[in-house]
PDB file of C-alpha atoms in Angstrom:
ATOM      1  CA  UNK A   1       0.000   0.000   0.000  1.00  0.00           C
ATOM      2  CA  UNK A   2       0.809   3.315  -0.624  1.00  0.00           C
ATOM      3  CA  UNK A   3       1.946   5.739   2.479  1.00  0.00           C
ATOM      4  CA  UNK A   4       1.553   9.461   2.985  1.00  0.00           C
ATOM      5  CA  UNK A   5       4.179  10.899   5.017  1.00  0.00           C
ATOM      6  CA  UNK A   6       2.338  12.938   8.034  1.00  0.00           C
ATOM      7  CA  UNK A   7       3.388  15.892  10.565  1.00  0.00           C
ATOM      8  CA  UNK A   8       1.668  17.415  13.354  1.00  0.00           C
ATOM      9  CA  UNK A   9       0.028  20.747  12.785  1.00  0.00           C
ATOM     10  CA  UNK A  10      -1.611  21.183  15.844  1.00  0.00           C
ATOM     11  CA  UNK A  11      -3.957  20.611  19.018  1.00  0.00           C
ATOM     12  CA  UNK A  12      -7.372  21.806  17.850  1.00  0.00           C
ATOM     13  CA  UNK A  13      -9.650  22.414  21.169  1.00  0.00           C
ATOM     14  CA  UNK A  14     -13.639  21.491  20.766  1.00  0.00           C
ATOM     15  CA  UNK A  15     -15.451  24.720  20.353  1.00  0.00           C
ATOM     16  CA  UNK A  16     -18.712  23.413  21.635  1.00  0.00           C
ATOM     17  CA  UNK A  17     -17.319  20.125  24.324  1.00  0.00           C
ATOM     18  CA  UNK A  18     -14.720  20.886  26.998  1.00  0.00           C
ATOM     19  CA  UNK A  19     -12.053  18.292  27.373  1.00  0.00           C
ATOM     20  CA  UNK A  20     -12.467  17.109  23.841  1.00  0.00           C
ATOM     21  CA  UNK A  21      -9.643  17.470  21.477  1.00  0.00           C
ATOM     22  CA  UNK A  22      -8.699  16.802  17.832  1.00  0.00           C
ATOM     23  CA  UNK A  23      -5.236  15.800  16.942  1.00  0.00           C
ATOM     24  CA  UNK A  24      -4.485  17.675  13.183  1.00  0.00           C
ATOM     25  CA  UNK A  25      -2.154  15.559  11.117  1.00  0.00           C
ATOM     26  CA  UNK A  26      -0.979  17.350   7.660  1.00  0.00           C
ATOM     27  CA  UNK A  27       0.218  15.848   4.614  1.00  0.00           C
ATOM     28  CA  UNK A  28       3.292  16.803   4.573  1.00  0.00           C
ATOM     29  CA  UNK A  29       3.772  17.248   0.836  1.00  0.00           C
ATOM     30  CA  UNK A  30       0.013  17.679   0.234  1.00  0.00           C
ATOM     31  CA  UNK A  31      -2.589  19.907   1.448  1.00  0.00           C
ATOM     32  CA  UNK A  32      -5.056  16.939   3.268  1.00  0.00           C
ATOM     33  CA  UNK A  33      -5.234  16.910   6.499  1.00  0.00           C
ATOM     34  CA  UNK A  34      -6.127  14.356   8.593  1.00  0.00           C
ATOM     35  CA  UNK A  35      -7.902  15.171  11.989  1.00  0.00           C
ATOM     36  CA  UNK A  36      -8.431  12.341  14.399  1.00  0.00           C
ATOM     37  CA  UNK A  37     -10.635  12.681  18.153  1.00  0.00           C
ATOM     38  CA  UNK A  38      -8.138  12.071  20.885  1.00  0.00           C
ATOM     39  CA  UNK A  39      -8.690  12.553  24.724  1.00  0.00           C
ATOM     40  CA  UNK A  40      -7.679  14.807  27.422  1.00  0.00           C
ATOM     41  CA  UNK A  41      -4.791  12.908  28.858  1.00  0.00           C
ATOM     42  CA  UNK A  42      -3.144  11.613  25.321  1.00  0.00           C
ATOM     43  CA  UNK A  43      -3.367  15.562  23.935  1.00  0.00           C
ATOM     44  CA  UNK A  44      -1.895  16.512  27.356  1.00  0.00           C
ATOM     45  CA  UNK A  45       1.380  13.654  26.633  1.00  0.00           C
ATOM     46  CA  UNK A  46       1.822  15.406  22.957  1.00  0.00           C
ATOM     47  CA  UNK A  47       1.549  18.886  23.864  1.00  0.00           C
ATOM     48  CA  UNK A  48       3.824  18.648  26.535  1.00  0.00           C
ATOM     49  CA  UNK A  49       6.435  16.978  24.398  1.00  0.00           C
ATOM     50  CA  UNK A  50       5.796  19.350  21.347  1.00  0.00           C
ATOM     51  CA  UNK A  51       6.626  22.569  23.912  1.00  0.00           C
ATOM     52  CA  UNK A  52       9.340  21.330  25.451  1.00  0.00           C
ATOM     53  CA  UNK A  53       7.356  20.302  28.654  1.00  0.00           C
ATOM     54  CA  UNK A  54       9.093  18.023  31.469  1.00  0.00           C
ATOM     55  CA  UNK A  55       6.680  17.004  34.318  1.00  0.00           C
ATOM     56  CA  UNK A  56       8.055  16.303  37.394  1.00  0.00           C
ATOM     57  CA  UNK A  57       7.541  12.457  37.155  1.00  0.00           C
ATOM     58  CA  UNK A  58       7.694  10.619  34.304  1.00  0.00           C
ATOM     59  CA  UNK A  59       4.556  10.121  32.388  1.00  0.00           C
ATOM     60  CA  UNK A  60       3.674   6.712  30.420  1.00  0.00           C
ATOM     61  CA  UNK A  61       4.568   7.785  27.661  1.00  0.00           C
ATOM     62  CA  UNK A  62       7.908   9.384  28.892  1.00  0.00           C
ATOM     63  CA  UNK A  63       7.867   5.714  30.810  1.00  0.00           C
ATOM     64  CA  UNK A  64       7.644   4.139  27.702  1.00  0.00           C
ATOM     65  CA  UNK A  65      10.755   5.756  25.648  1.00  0.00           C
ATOM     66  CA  UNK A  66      12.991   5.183  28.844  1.00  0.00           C
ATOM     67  CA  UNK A  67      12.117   1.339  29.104  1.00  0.00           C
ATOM     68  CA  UNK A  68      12.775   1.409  25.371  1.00  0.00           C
ATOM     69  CA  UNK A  69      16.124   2.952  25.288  1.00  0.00           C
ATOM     70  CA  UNK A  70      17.432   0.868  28.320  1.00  0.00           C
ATOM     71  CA  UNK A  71      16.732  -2.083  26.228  1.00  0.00           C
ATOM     72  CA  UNK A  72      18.018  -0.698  23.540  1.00  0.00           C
ATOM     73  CA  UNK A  73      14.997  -0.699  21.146  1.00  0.00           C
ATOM     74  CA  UNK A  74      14.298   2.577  19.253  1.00  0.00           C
ATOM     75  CA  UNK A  75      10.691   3.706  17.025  1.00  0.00           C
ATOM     76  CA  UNK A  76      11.094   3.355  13.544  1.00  0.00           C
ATOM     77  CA  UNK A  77       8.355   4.931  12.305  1.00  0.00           C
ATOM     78  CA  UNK A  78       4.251   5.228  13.396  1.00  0.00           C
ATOM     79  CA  UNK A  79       1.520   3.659  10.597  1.00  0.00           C
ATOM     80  CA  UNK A  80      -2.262   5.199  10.942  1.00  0.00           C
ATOM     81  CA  UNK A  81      -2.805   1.476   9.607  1.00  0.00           C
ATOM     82  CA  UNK A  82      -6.702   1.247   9.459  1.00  0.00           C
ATOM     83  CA  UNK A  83      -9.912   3.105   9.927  1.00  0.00           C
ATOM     84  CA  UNK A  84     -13.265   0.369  10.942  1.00  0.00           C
ATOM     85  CA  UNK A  85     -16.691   2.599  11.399  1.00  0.00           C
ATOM     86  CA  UNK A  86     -14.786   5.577  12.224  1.00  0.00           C
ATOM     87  CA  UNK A  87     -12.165   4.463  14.268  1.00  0.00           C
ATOM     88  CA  UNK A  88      -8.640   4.934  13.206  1.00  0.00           C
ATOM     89  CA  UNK A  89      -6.151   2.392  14.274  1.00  0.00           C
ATOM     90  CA  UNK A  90      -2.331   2.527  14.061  1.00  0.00           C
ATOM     91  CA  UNK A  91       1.156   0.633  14.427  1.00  0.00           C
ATOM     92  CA  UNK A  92       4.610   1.272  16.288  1.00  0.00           C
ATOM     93  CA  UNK A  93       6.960   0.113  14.046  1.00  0.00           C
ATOM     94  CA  UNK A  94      10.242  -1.084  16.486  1.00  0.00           C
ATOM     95  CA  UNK A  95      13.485  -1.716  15.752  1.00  0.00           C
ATOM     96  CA  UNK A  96      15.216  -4.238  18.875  1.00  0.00           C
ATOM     97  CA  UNK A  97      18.670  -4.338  20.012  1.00  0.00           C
ATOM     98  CA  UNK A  98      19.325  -7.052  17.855  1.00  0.00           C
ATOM     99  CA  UNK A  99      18.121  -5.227  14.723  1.00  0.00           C
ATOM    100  CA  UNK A 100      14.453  -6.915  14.290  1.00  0.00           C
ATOM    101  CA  UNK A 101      11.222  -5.184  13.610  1.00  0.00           C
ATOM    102  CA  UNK A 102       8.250  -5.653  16.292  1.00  0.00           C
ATOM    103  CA  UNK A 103       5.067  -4.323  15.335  1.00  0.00           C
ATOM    104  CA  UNK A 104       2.902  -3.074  18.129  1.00  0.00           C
ATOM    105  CA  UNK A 105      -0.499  -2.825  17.604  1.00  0.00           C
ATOM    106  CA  UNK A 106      -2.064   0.856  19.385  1.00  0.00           C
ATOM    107  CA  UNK A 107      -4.266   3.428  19.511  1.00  0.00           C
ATOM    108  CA  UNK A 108      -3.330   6.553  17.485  1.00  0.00           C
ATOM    109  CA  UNK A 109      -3.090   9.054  19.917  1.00  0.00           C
ATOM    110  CA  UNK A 110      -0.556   6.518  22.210  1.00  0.00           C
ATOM    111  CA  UNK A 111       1.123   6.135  19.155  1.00  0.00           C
ATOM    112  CA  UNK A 112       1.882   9.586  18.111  1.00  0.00           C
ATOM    113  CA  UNK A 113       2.568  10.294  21.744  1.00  0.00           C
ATOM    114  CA  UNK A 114       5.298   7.752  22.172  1.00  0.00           C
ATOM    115  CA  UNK A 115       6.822   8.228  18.543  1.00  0.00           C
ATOM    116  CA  UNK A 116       7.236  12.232  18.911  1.00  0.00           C
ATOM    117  CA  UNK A 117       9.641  11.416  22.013  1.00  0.00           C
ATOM    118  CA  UNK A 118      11.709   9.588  19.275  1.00  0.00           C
ATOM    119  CA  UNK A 119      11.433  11.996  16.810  1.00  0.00           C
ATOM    120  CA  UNK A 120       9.470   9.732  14.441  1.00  0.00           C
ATOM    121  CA  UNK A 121       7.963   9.909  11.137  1.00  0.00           C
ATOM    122  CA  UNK A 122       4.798   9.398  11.307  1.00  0.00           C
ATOM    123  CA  UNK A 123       2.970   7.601   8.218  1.00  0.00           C
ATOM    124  CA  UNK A 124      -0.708   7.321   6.996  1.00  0.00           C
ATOM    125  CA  UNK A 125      -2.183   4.419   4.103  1.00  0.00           C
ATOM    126  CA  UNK A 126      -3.583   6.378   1.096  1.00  0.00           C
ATOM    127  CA  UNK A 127      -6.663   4.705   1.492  1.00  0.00           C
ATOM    128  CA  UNK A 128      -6.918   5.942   4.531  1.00  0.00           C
ATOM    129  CA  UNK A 129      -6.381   9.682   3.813  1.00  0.00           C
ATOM    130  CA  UNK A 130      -8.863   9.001   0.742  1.00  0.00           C
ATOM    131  CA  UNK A 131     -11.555   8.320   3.169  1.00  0.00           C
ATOM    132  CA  UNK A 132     -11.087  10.672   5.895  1.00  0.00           C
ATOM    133  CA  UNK A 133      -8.870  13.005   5.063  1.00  0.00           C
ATOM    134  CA  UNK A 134     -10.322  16.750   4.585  1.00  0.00           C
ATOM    135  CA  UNK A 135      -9.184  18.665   1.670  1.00  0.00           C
ATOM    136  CA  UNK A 136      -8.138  22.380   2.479  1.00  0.00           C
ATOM    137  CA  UNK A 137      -6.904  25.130   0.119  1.00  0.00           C
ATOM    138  CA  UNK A 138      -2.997  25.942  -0.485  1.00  0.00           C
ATOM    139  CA  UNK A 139      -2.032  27.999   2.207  1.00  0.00           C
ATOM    140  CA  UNK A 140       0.232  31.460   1.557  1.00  0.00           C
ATOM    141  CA  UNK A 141       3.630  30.820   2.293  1.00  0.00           C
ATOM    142  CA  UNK A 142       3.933  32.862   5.660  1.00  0.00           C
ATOM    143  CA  UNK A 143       0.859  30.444   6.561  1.00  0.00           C
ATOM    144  CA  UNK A 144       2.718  27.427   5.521  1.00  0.00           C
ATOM    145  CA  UNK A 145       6.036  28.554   7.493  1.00  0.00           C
ATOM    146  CA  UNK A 146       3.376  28.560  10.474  1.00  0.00           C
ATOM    147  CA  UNK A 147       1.570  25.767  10.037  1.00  0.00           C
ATOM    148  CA  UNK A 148       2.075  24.128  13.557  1.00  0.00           C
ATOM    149  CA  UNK A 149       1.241  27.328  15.684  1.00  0.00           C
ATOM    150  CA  UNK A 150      -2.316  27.899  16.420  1.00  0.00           C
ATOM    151  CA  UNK A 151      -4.527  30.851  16.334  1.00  0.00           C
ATOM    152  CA  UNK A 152      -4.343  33.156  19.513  1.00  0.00           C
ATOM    153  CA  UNK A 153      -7.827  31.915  20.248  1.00  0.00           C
ATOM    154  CA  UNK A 154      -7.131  28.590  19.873  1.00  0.00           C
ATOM    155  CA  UNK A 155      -4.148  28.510  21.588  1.00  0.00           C
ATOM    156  CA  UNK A 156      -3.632  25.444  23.876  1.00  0.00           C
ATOM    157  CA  UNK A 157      -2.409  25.897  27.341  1.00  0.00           C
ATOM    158  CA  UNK A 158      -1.699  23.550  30.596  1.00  0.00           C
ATOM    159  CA  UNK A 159      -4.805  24.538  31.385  1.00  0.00           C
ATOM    160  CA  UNK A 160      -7.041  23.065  29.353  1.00  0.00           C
ATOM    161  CA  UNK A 161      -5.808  19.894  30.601  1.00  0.00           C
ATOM    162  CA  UNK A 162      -7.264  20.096  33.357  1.00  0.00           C
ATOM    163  CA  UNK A 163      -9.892  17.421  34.950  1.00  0.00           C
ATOM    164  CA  UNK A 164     -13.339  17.809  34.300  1.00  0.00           C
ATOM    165  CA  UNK A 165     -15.679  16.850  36.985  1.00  0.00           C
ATOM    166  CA  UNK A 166     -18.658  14.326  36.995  1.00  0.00           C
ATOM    167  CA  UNK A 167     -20.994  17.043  36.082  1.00  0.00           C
ATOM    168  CA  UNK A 168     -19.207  18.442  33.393  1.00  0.00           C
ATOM    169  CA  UNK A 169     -17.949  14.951  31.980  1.00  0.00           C
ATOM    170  CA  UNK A 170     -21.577  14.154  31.580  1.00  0.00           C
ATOM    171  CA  UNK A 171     -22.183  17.493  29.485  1.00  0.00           C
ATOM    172  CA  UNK A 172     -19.068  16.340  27.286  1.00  0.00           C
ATOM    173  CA  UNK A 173     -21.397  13.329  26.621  1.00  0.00           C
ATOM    174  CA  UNK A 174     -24.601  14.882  26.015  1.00  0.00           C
ATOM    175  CA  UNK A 175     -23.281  17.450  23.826  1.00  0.00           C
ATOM    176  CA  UNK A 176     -21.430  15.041  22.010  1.00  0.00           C
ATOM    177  CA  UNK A 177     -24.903  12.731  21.632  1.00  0.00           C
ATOM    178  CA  UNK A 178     -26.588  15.694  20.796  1.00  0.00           C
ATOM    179  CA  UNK A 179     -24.138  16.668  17.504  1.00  0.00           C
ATOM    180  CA  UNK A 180     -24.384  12.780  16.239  1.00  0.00           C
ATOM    181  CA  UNK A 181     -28.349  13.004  16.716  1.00  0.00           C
ATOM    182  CA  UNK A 182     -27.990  16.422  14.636  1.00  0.00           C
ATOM    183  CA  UNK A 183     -25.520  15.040  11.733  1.00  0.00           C
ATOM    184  CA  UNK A 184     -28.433  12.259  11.551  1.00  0.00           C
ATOM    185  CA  UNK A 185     -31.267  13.934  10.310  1.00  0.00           C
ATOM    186  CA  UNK A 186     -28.913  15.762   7.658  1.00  0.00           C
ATOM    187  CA  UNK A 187     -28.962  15.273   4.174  1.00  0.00           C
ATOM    188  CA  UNK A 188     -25.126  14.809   2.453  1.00  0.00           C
ATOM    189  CA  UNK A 189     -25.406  17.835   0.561  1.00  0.00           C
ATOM    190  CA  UNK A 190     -26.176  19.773   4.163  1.00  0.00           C
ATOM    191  CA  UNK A 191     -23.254  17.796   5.532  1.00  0.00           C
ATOM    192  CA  UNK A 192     -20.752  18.753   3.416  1.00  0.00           C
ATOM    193  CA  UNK A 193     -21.716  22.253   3.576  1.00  0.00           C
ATOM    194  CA  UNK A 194     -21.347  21.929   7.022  1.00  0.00           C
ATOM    195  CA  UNK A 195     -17.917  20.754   6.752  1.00  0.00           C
ATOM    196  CA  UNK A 196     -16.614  23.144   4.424  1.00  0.00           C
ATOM    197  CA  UNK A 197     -17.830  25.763   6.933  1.00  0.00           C
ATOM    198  CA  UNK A 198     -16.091  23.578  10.067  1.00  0.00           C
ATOM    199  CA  UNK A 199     -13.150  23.332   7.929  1.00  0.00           C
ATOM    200  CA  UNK A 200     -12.937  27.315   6.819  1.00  0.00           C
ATOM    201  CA  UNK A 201     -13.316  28.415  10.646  1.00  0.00           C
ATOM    202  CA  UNK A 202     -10.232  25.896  11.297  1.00  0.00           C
ATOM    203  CA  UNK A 203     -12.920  23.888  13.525  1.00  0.00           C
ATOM    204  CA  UNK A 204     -11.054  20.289  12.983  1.00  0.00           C
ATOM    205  CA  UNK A 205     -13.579  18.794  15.914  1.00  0.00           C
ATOM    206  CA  UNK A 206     -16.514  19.283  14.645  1.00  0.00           C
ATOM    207  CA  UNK A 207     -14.891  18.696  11.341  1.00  0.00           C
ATOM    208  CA  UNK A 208     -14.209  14.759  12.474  1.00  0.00           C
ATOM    209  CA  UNK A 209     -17.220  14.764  13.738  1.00  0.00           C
ATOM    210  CA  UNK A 210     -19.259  15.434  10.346  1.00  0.00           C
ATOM    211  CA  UNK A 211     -16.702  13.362   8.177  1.00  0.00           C
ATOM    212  CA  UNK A 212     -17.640  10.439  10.186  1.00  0.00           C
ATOM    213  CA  UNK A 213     -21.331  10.611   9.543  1.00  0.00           C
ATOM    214  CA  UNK A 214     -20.471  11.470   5.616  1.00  0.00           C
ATOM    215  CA  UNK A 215     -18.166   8.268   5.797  1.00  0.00           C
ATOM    216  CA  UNK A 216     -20.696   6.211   7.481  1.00  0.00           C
ATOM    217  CA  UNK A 217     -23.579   6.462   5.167  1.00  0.00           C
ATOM    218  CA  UNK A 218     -20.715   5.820   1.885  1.00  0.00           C
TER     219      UNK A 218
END
């Protein structure tokens, strides 16, 4: 199969759901990009490590690349391998001390968490970015140049990370129930001009969101 190469663009916060959070992969010599729902703690792993971050204990992930190194095993590279009924899966390609390949089977998010600590490329199928990738205009070159820093009002901080309570966890669901019901009783044509509207106002959530209900009906 053929592979896209992939980079990170951003953290794109849920306009509408606290605590939700869409990890923005870019084709790297394209202009798809490929936005996939991740959750409060995995976001929290990558943004730290994109920024520079160290926490004062080692988190799994950081857990993860030290139990690697001591045994000598590095990443090779992450695969988005699959998408089933909207759920993206991917591989951690690693390469042992002895010089074999182990293929470990994870969820994206982990994945892209673990392989940024090793400075890993980061790979998606074609088929996959055929189905779910979203199509945006060339950028300006300034815009390009700038592609991983996010708008001043969609700027991620520490913050954001923070727990949610029962209360508002619940509200998280609801509203998330309530968008799916919503997307249901749209036509595709009303779809699609919803998501060229998510995607001009940079809203890669609620972007996901709609590309999943295009994808599921075909």
């Amino acid at each position: 199969m053929n592979k896209v190469r992939l980079e990170i663009l951003g953290l794109s916060a849920s306009h509408t759901s606290h605590g939700s959070f869409a990890l923005v992969l870019g084709e790297k010599h394209g202009n798809r990009r490929l936005p996939i729902i991740i959750g409060m703690f995995e976001a929290q792993a990558i943004a730290l490590e994109i920024e520079k971050i160290s926490s004062n204990r080692p988190m799994t992930h950081d857990l993860f690349k030290s139990f690697a190194l001591k045994l000598g095993a590095s990443i090779n590279h992450i695969q988005i391998s699959n998408l089933k009924e909207g759920v993206f899966y991917a591989d951690i390609h690693i390469i042992t001390a002895e010089g074999e390949e182990v293929i470990l089977d994870a969820r994206p998010s982990d994945a892209v968490a673990i392989g940024i600590r090793f400075n890993a490329p980061i790979y998606a199928y074609e088929n996959i970015m055929g189905e779910a990738g979203i199509q945006v205009e060339e950028l300006e070159q300034d815009e390009v140049e700038h592609a991983d820093d996010l708008e001043e009002d969609d700027e991620l901080e520490i913050e954001d990370f923070e727990g949610l309570d029962e209360d508002e966890e619940e509200e998280v669901v609801a509203q998330d129930q309530e968008d799916e019901t919503e997307y249901q009783n749209l036509s595709i044509d009303q779809l699609n001009a919803l998501l060229q509207k998510a995607i001009d106002n940079e809203d890669y959530m609620k972007a996901a969101s709609i590309r999943d209900e295009i994808t599921k009906r075909g």
